[in-house]
mmCIF file with all atom_site columns, C-alpha atoms in Angstrom:
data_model
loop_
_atom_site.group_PDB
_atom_site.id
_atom_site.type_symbol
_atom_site.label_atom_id
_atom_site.label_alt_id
_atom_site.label_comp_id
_atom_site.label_asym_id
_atom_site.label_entity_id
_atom_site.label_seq_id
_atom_site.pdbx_PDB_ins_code
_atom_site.Cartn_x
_atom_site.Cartn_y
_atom_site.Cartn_z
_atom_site.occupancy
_atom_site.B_iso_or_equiv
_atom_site.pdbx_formal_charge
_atom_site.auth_seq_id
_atom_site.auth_comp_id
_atom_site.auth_asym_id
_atom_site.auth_atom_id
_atom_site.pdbx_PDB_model_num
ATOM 1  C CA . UNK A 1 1  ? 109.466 241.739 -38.911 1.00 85.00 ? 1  UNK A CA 1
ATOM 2  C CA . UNK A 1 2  ? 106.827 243.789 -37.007 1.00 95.00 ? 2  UNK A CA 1
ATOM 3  C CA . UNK A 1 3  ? 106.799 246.785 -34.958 1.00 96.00 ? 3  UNK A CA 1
ATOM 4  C CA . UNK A 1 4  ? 106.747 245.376 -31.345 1.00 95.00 ? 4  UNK A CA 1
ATOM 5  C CA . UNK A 1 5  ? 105.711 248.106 -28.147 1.00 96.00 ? 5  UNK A CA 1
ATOM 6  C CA . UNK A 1 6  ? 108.256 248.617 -25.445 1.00 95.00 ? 6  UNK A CA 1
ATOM 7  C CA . UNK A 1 7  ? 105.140 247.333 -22.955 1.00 95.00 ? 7  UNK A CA 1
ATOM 8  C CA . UNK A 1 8  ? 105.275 244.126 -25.077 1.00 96.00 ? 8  UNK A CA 1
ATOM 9  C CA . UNK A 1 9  ? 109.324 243.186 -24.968 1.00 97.00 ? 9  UNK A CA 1
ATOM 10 C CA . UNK A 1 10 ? 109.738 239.810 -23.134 1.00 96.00 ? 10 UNK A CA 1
ATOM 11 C CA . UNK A 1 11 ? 113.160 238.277 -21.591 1.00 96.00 ? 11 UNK A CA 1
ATOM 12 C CA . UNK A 1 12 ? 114.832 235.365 -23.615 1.00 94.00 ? 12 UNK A CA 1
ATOM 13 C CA . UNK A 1 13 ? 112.923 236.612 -27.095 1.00 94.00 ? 13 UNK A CA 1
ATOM 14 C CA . UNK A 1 14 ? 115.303 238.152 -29.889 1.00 94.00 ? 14 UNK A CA 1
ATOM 15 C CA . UNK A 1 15 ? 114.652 242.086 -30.899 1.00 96.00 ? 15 UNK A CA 1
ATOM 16 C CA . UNK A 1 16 ? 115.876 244.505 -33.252 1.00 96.00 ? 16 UNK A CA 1
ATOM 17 C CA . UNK A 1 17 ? 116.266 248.009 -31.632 1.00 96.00 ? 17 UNK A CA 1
ATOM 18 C CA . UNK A 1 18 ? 116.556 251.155 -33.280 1.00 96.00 ? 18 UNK A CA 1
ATOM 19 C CA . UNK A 1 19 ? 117.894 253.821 -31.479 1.00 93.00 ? 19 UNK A CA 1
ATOM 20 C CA . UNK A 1 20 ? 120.181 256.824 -30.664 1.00 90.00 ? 20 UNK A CA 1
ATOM 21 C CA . UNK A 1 21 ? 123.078 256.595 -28.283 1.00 82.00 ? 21 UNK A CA 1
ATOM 22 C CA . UNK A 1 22 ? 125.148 260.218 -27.310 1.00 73.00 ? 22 UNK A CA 1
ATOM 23 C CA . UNK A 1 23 ? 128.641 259.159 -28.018 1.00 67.00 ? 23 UNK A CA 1
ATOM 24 C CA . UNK A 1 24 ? 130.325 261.754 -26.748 1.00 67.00 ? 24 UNK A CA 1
ATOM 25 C CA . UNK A 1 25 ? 130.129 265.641 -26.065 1.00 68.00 ? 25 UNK A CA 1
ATOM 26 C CA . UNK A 1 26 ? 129.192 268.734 -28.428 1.00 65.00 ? 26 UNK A CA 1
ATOM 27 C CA . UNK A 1 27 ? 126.558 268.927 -31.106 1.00 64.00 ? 27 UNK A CA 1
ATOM 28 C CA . UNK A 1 28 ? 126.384 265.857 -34.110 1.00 66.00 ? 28 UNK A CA 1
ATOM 29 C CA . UNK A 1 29 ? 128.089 263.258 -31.370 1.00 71.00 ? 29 UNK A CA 1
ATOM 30 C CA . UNK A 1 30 ? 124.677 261.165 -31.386 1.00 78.00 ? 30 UNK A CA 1
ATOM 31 C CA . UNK A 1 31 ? 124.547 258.092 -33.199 1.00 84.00 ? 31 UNK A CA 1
ATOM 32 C CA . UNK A 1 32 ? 121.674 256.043 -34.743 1.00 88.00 ? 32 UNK A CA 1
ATOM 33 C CA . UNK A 1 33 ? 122.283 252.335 -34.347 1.00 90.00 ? 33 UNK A CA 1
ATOM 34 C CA . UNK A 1 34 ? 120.204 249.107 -34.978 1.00 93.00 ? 34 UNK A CA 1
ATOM 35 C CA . UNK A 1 35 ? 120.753 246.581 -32.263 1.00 93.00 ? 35 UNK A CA 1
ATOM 36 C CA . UNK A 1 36 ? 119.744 242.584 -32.743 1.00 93.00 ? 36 UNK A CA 1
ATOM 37 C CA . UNK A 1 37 ? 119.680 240.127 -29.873 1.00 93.00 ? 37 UNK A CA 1
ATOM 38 C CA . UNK A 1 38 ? 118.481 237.913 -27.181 1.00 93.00 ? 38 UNK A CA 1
ATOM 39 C CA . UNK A 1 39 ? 116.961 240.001 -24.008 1.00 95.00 ? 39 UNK A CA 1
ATOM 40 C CA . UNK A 1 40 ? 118.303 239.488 -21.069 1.00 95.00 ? 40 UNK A CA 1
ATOM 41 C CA . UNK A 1 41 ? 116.569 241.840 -18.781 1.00 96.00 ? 41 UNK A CA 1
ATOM 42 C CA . UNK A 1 42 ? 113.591 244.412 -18.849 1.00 97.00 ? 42 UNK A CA 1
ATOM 43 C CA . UNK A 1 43 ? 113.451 247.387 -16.647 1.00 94.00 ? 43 UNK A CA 1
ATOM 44 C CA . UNK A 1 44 ? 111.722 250.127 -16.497 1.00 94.00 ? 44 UNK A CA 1
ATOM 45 C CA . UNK A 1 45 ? 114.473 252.412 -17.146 1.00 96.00 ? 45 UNK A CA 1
ATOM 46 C CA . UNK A 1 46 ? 116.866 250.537 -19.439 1.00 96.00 ? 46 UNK A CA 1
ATOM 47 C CA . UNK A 1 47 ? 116.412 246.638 -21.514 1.00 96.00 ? 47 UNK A CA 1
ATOM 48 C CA . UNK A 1 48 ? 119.673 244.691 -21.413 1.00 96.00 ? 48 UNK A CA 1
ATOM 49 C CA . UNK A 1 49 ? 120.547 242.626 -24.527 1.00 95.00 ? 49 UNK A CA 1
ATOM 50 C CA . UNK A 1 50 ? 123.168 240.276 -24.939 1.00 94.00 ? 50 UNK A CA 1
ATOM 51 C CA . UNK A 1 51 ? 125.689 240.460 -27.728 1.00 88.00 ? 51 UNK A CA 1
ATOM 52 C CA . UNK A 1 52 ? 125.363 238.452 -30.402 1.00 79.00 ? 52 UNK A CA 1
ATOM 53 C CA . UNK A 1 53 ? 128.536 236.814 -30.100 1.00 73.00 ? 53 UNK A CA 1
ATOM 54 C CA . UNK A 1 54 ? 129.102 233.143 -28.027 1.00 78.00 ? 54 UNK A CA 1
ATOM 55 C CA . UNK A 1 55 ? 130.313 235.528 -24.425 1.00 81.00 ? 55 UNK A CA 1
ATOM 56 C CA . UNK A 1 56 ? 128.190 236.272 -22.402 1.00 86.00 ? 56 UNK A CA 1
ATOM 57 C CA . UNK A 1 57 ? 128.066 240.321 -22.511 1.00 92.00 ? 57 UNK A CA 1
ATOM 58 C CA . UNK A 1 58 ? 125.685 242.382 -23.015 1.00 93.00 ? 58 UNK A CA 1
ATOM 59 C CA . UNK A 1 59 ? 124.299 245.977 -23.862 1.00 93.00 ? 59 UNK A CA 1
ATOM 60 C CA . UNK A 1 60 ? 122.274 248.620 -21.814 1.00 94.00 ? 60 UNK A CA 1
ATOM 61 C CA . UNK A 1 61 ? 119.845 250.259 -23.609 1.00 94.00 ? 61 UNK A CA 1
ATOM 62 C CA . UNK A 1 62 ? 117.996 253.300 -22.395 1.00 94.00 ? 62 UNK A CA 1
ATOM 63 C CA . UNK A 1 63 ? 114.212 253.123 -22.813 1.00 95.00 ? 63 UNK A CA 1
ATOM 64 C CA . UNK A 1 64 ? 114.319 256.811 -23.686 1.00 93.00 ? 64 UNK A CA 1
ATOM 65 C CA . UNK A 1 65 ? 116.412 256.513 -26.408 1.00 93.00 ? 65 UNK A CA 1
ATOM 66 C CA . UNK A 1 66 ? 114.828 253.705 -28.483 1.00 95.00 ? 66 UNK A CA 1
ATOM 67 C CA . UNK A 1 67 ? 112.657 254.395 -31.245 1.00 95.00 ? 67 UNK A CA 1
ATOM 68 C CA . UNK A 1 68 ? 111.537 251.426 -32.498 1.00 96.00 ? 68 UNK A CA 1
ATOM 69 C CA . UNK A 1 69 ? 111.300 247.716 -31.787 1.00 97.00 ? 69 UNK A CA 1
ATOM 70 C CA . UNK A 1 70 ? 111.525 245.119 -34.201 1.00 97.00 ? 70 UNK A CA 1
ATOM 71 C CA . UNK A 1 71 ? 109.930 241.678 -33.554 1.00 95.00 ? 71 UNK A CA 1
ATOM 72 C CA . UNK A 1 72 ? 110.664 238.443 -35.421 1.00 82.00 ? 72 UNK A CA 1
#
């Protein structure tokens, strides 16, 4: 795997994200979590990913809070 730019993301390829999510309120409620899966959509203020499971759901993913892409 290689580090892949946000500017360089493409719909239909298969990432790895890294990045922190708020999951709920007060101080230490912000998780770190690694994300894998087919893009669905790229925007400039959030990628959506689909699950990796056979529905057809998917995850919104702030731009701000990635910190790394992963490219296969």
């Amino acid at each position: 795997m290689k580090t892949i730019k946000l500017s360089e993301v493409k719909v239909g390829n298969i990432y790895t994200f890294n990045f922190i999510s708020d999951t709920g309120a007060g101080s230490g409620s912000q998780g770190w979590f690694n994300f894998t899966g087919k893009v669905k959509e790229v925007n400039a203020e959030f990628i959506r990913v689909f699950k990796n499971d056979s529905t057809k759901q998917s995850i919104k993913i702030n731009n701000k809070s990635i910190v790394k892409i992963f490219g296969f």
